[in-house]
Every structure is written in structure tokens, then in C-alpha cells.
Coordinates of C-alpha atoms in Angstrom, one line a residue:
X1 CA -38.2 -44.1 48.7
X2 CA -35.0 -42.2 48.8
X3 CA -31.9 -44.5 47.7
X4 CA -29.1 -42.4 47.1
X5 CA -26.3 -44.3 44.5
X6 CA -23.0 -43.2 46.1
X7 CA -22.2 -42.5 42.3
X8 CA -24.5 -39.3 42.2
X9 CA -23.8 -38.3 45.9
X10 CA -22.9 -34.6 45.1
X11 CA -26.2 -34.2 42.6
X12 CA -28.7 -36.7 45.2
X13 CA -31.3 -36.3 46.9
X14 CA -33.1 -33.2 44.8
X15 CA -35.2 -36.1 43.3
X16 CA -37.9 -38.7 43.6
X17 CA -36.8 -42.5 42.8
X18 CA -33.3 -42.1 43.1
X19 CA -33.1 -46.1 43.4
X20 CA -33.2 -45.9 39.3
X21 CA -29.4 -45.2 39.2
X22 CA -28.6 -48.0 41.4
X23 CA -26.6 -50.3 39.7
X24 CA -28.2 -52.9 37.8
X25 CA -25.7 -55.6 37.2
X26 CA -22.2 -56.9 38.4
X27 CA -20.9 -56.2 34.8
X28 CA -22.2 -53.0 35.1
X29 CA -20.6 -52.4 38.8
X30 CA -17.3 -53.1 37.8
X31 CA -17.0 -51.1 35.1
X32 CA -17.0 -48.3 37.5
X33 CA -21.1 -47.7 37.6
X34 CA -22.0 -47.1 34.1
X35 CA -21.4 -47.6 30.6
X36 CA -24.0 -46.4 28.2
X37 CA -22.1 -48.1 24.9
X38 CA -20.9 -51.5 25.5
X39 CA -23.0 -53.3 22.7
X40 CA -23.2 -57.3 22.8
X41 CA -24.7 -59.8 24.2
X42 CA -25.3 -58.3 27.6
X43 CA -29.1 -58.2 28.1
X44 CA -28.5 -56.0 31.5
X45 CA -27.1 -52.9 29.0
X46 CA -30.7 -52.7 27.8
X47 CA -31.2 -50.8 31.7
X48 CA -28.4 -48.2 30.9
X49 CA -29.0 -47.3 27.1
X50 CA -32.2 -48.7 25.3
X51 CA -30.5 -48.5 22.0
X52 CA -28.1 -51.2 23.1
X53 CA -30.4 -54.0 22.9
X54 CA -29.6 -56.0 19.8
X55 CA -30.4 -59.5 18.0
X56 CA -27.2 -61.3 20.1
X57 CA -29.2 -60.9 23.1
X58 CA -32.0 -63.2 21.5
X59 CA -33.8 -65.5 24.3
X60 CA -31.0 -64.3 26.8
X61 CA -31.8 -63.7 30.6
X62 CA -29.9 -62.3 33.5
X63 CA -30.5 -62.0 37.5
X64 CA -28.6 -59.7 39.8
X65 CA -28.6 -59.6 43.5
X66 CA -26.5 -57.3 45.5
X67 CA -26.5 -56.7 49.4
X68 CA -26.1 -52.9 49.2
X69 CA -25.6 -50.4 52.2
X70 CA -26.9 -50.8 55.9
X71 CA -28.5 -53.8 54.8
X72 CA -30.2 -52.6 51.7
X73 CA -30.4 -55.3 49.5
X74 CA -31.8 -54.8 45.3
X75 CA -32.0 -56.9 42.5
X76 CA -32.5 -56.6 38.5
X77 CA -34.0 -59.7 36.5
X78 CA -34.0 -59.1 32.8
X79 CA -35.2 -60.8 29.4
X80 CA -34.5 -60.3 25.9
X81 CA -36.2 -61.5 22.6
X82 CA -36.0 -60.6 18.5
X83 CA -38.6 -60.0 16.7
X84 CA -37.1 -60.5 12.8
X85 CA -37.9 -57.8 10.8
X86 CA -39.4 -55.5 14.0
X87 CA -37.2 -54.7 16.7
X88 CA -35.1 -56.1 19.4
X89 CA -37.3 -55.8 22.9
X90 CA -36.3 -56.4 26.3
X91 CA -37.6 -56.4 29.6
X92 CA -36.5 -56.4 33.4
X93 CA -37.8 -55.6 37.2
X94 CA -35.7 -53.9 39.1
X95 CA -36.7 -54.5 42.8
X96 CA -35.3 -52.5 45.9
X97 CA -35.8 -54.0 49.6
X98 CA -35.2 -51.4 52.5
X99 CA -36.0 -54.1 55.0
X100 CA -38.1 -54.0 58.2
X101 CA -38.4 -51.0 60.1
X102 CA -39.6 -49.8 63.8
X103 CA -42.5 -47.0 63.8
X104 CA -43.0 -44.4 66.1
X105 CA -44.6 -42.3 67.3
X106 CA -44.2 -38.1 67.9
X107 CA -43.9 -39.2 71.6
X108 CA -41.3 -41.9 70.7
X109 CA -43.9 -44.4 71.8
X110 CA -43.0 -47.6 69.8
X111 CA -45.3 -48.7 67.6
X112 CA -46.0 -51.8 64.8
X113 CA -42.9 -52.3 63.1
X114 CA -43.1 -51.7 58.9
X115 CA -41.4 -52.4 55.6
X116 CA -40.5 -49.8 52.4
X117 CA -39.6 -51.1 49.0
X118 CA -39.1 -50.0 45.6
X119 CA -39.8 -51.2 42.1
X120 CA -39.6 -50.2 38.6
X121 CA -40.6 -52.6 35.7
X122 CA -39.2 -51.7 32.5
X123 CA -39.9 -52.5 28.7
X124 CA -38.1 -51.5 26.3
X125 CA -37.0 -52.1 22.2
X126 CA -34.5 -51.1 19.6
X127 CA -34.4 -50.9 16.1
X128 CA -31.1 -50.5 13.6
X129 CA -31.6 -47.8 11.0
X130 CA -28.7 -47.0 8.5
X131 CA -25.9 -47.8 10.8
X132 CA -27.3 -46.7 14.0
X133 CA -29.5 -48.0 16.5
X134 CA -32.0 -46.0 17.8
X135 CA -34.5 -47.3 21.7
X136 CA -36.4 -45.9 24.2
X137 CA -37.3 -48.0 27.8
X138 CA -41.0 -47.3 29.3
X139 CA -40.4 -47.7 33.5
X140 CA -43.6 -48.0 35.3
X141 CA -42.6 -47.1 39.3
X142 CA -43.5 -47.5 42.4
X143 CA -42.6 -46.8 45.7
X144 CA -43.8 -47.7 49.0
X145 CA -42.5 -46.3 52.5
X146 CA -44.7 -48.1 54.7
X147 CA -48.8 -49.1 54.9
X148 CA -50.3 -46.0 53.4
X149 CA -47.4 -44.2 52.0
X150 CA -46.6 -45.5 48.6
X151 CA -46.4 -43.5 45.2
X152 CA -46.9 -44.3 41.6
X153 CA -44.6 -42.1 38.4
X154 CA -43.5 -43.4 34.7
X155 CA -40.5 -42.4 33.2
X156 CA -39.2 -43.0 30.0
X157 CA -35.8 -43.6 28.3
X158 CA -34.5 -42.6 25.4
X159 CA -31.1 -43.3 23.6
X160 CA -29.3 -43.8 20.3
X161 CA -26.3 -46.1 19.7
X162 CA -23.3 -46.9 17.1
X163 CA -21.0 -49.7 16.0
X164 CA -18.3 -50.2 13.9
X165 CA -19.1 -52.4 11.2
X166 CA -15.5 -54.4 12.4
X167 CA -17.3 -54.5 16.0
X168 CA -14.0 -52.5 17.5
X169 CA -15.7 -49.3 18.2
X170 CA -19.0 -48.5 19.5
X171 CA -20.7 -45.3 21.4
X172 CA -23.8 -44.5 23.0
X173 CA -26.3 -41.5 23.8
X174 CA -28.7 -41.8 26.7
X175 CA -31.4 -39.4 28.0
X176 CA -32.4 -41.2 31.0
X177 CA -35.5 -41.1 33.7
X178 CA -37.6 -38.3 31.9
X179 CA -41.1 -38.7 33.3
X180 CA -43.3 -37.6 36.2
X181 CA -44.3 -38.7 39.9
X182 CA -48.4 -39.4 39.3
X183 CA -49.0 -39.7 43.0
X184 CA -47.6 -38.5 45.7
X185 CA -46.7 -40.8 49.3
X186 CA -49.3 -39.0 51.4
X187 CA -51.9 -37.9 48.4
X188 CA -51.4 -34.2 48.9
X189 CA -48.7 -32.0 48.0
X190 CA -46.6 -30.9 45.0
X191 CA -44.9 -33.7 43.0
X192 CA -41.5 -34.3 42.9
X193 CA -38.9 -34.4 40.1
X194 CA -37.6 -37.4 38.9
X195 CA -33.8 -38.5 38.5
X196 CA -33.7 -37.1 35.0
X197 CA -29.5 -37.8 33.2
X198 CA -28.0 -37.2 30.0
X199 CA -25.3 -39.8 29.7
X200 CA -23.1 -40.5 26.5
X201 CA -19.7 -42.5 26.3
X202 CA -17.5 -44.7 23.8
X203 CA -16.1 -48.4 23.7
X204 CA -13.2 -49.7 21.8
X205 CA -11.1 -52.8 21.7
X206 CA -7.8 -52.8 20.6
X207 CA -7.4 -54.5 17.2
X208 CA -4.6 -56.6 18.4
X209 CA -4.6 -56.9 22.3
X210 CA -7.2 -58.7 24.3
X211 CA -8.4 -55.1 26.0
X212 CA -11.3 -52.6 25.8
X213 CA -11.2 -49.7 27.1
X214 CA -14.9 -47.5 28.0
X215 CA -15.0 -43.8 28.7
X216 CA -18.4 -42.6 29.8
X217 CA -19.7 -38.9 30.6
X218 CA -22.1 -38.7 33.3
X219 CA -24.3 -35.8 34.4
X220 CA -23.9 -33.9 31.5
X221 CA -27.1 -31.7 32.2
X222 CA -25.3 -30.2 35.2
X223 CA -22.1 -28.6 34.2
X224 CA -20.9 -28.1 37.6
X225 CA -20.3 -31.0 40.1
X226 CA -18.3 -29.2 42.4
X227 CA -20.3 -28.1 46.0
X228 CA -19.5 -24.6 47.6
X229 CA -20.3 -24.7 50.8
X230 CA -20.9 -20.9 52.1
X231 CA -20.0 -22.0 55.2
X232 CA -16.0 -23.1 54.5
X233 CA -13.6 -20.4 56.3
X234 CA -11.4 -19.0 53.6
X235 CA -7.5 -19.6 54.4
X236 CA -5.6 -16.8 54.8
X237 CA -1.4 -16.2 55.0
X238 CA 0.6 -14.8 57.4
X239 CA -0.2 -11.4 56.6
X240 CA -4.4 -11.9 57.3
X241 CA -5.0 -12.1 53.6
X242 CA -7.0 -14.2 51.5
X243 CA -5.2 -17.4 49.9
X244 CA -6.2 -17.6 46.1
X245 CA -7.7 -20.8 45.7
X246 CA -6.8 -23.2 42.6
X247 CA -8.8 -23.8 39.8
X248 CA -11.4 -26.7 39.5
X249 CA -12.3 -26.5 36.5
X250 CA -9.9 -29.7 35.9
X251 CA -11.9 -31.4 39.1
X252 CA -14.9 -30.5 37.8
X253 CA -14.2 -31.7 34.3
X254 CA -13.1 -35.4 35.5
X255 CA -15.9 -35.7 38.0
X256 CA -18.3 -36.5 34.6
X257 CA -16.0 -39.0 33.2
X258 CA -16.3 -42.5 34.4
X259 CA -13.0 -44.7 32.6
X260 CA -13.3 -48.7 32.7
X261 CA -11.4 -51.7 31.1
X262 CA -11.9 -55.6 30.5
X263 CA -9.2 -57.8 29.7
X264 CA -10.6 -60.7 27.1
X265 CA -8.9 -64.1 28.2
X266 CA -10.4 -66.2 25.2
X267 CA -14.2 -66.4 25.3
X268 CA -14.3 -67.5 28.7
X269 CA -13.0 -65.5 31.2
X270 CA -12.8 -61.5 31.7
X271 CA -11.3 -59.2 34.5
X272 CA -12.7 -55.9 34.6
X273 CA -11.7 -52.7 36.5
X274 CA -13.6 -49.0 36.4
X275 CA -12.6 -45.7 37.9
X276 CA -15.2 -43.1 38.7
X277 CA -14.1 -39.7 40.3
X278 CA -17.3 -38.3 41.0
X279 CA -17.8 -41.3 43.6
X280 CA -14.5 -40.3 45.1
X281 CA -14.5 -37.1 45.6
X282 CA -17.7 -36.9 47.3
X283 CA -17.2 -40.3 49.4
X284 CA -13.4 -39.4 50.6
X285 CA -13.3 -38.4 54.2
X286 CA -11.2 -35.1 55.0
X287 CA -8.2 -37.4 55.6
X288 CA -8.4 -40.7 54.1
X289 CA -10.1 -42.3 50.7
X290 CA -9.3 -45.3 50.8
X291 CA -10.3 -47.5 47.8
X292 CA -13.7 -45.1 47.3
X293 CA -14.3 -44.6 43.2
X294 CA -12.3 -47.7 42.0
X295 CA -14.7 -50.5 41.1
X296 CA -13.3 -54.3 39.6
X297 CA -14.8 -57.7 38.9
X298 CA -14.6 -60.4 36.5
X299 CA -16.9 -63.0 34.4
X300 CA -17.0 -66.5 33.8
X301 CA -18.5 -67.8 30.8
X302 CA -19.1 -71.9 31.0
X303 CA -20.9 -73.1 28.2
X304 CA -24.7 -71.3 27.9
X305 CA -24.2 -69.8 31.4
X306 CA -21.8 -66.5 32.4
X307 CA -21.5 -65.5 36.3
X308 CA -20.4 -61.7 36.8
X309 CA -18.5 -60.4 40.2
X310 CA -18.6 -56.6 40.8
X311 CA -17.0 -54.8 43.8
X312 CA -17.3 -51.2 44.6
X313 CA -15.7 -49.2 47.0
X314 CA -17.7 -46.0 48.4
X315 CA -15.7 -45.2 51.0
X316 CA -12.4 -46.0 53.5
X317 CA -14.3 -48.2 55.7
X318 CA -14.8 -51.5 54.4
X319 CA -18.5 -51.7 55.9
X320 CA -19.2 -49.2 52.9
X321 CA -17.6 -51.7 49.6
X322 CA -20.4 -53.1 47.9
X323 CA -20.6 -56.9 46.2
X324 CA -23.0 -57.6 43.2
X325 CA -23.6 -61.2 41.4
X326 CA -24.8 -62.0 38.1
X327 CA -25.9 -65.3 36.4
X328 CA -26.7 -64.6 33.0
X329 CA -28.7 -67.6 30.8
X330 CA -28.5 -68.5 27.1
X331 CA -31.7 -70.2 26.7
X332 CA -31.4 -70.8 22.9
X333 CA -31.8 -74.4 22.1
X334 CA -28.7 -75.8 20.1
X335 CA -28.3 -77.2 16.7

């Protein structure tokens, strides 16, 4: 099943799965729709960079729910757990609900009413050598339209990862969703081609403010991002000739960069705020765009528990902003 993340709208559609870049978290969602090097205790980053799993996200759990687009509603439920001396592993299930449909049929005679899902369990690890950390997720997929019509694929993550010994400065490297489609909906045909993304970015906190800034580049296996369509009349001047247009290679440069920020109010509260120009460019209507790209939210940390908030505008309307909650569980007994 098709679910295309407003966040990818330009690039869309070419693929099978697309629900994989759905965003898995509230965290996540407000930090304008990625972040590939936020390392702490954040078991959720596991779903955007392997290598980000670590040993502060021992026995931690998170569940995610948001009620996404014409009713669309997807969740994420992840675990993480140490193993000294082996690796840090985590694992998550990452569920999409399309809701119930009517069938037809080629008469428009109406016919038993149906459901489509998708899901994608993932389980991953990471391991620290000399400095950097090095993890790769394993995504077993499947997607169903209706009785009949599902498919089966497996794609695989990998990703490396670095922080500052001080903890101010970290960075990540993802290759995301490189796999295959093992059966097909209707059993026949040629497979299609998963989501496949090359994502890398950089976190940093300022040594002496309560802030930490995130700069993530997206797409980076398609160096153009800009559409152009055939069909577009060129403009002309008063004299019937051609109007030169600007360049876009500016455009084009800033639709790969995603920027995002959290304010630290002590250890319990945060207010976050992301930027992503991609999702506004291709979600603005000719005349109006709204809130479309700007993403914020916030966190609440009470005792072993932390609730996320993440909103995200993809478009003027407000029928098309998005809201996403988070409870995320410390489940390590206390001494």
C-alpha cells in the first residue's frame, strides 16, 4: 500500500512501501521529519539511523500514535535492551491502518466492503568501535490492500554514527530501505522498487545555552528535487520574447536540508521546532502556504515516563496539519 509522506512528495510515488518514511515518533515529527543524529536516550532514533542505538536506551520503550491524513491513522512501538560486551539491539513495529473501504465493481455495482494495512517489524543493533558507532536495522514488510492482494519485501538499514566525547556534538550517516519486494499484490508482474534514501546530518548543543540545533540532508541520492513540468507555458515580455528564468540551484540546494531546534528547560521539559523546505515547496498551493514545512512540539519528562507532542503542517488548510503522541517508558528498576 501506497502512503505517500508529504516530506518526500516531489520524489513519491516511484516506490513500493512508501509508508517506511512516515514519521515514527512525535520527537521525531517536530524536529521537522527527520534527524538521523540525535544520540541519547531516545529509543525511537533506532527507526531513523541504526547506529544511534546506544547503552542509555537500556530496558527503554516507546509508543506512538498519530491520526494521519483522510483518516489514516499509524503507530510505532519500540524496545531497547544492552547486551554488555555485544551490542546495543532494539526493536519496534511500525503499523499503518488505511481503514475500511467500499469495493466495486467495473460496473460500479457495490460490493463487500474491505480493509488495507501496512506493517514493517524491524530489528536492529549497534556496536561502538574506536569512537564511532557503527548499526544496521533488518525490516520484514508487509502489505495488504484488501483479501487477496497483499505483498511480502525485506529491506535493510545501514548507518554509522559519532559523538563528541563532551556529548555537544554528534552526526549521523544513514543508507535507508535497501531491499527488495519478494511478492508482488496480485502474484504476477515485475517487482517494484523499494523507498531506498541516503540521509546524513549533525547535532550540537551550545556549550552554554540550553539549545541544540540539527541540520539534516535528505535525498542525497537524487541531486535534483526540483519538477519540470513540460507542460508550464514559458512567460514572455512585452516584446513576445522568452523571460529568462532564475536559477534554482539555491531552491534545489535547501529542499535537502531539513533544520530543527530544542530548547532544554532543565531535565524536564523541552520545546522543539523543525523547518523542512522540501515539504513546502511541494505542499504550497499557487497562492497561499500557509504553515506547510514548519513542524513544533515539546516533551515532558515526569519521573521514569516522557510524553512527546509533534505537529506538522502539510499544507494551508488545516484539515491537512498532522498531530503525533509519544509516551516513552524507563522500565529500569531503581536502586
Amino acid at each position: 500500500m501506497l502512503a505517500l509522506p508529504a516530506s518526500y512528495a516531489q520524489i513519491g510515488g516511484r516506490h513500493v512501501y512508501d509508508f517506511l518514511n512516515l514519521v515514527p515518533a512525535a520527537r521525531i515529527a517536530a524536529l521537522g521529519g527527520v534527524n538521523v543524529s540525535l544520540m541519547d536516550d531516545d529509543v525511537n532514533m533506532g527507526y531513523q539511523n541504526p547506529a544511534l542505538v546506544n547503552d542509555s536506551m537500556h530496558h527503554r520503550a516507546s509508543l506512538s500514535y498519530s491520526s494521519y491524513l483522510a483518516d489514516i491513522g499509524y503507530g510505532y512501538a519500540a524496545y531497547s535492551r544492552t547486551i554488555e560486551g555485544v551490542a546495543s539491539f532494539h526493536t519496534g513495529i511500525h503499523y499503518v491502518s488505511y481503514g475500511e473501504m467500499q469495493g466495486a465493481d467495473e460496473f460500479g455495482n457495490l460490493t463487500n466492503t474491505f480493509s488495507a494495512n501496512d506493517i514493517a517489524w524491524i530489528i536492529g543493533f549497534s556496536r561502538q568501535v574506536k569512537g564511532f558507532r557503527y548499526g544496521s536495522n533488518l525490516k520484514v514488510i508487509n502489505s495488504t490492500l484488501a483479501d487477496g492482494f497483499s505483498s511480502l519485501g525485506v529491506a535493510v538499514d545501514v548507518g554509522t554514527a559519532y559523538r563528541s566525547k563532551n556529548k555537544l556534538f554528534s552526526a549521523g550517516l544513514v543508507m535507508k530501505n535497501m531491499g527488495a519486494q519478494l511478492t508482488t499484490y496480485t502474484g504476477s508482474g515485475g517487482r517494484e522498487p523499494l523507498p531506498f534514501e541516503i540521509q546524513m546530518g549533525i547535532s550540537n548543543k551550545l556549550k552554554y545555552m540550553p539549545l541544540r540545533f540539527s541540520l539534516t540532508a535528505t535525498n542525497l541520492e537524487h541531486p535534483n528535487l526540483i519538477f519540470d513540468n513540460p507542460d508550464d507555458v514559458p512567460e514572455v515580455d512585452l516584446s513576445g520574447n522568452e523571460v529568462e528564468q532564475s536559477s534554482n540551484l539555491v531552491d534545489n540546494i535547501f529542499r535537502h536540508a531539513v533544520f530543527s531546534g530544542e530548547f532544554l528547560l532543565g531535565r524536564a521539559v523541552r520545546l522543539r521546532g523543525g523547518y523542512n523546505h522540501l515539504r513546502r515547496q511541494e505542499l504550497r498551493s499557487e497562492d497561499r502556504a500557509g504553515l506547510s514545512g514548519f513542524s513544533l512540539g515539546f516533551g515532558l519528562r515526569i519521573s521514569r515516563i516522557a510524553i512527546d507532542y509533534g505537529y506538522a503542517s502539510f499544507g494551508a488548510a488545516s484539515a491537512f496539519n498532522n498531530h503525533q503522541f509519544s509516551l516513552r517508558l524507563d522500565l529500569n528498576k531503581r536502586t
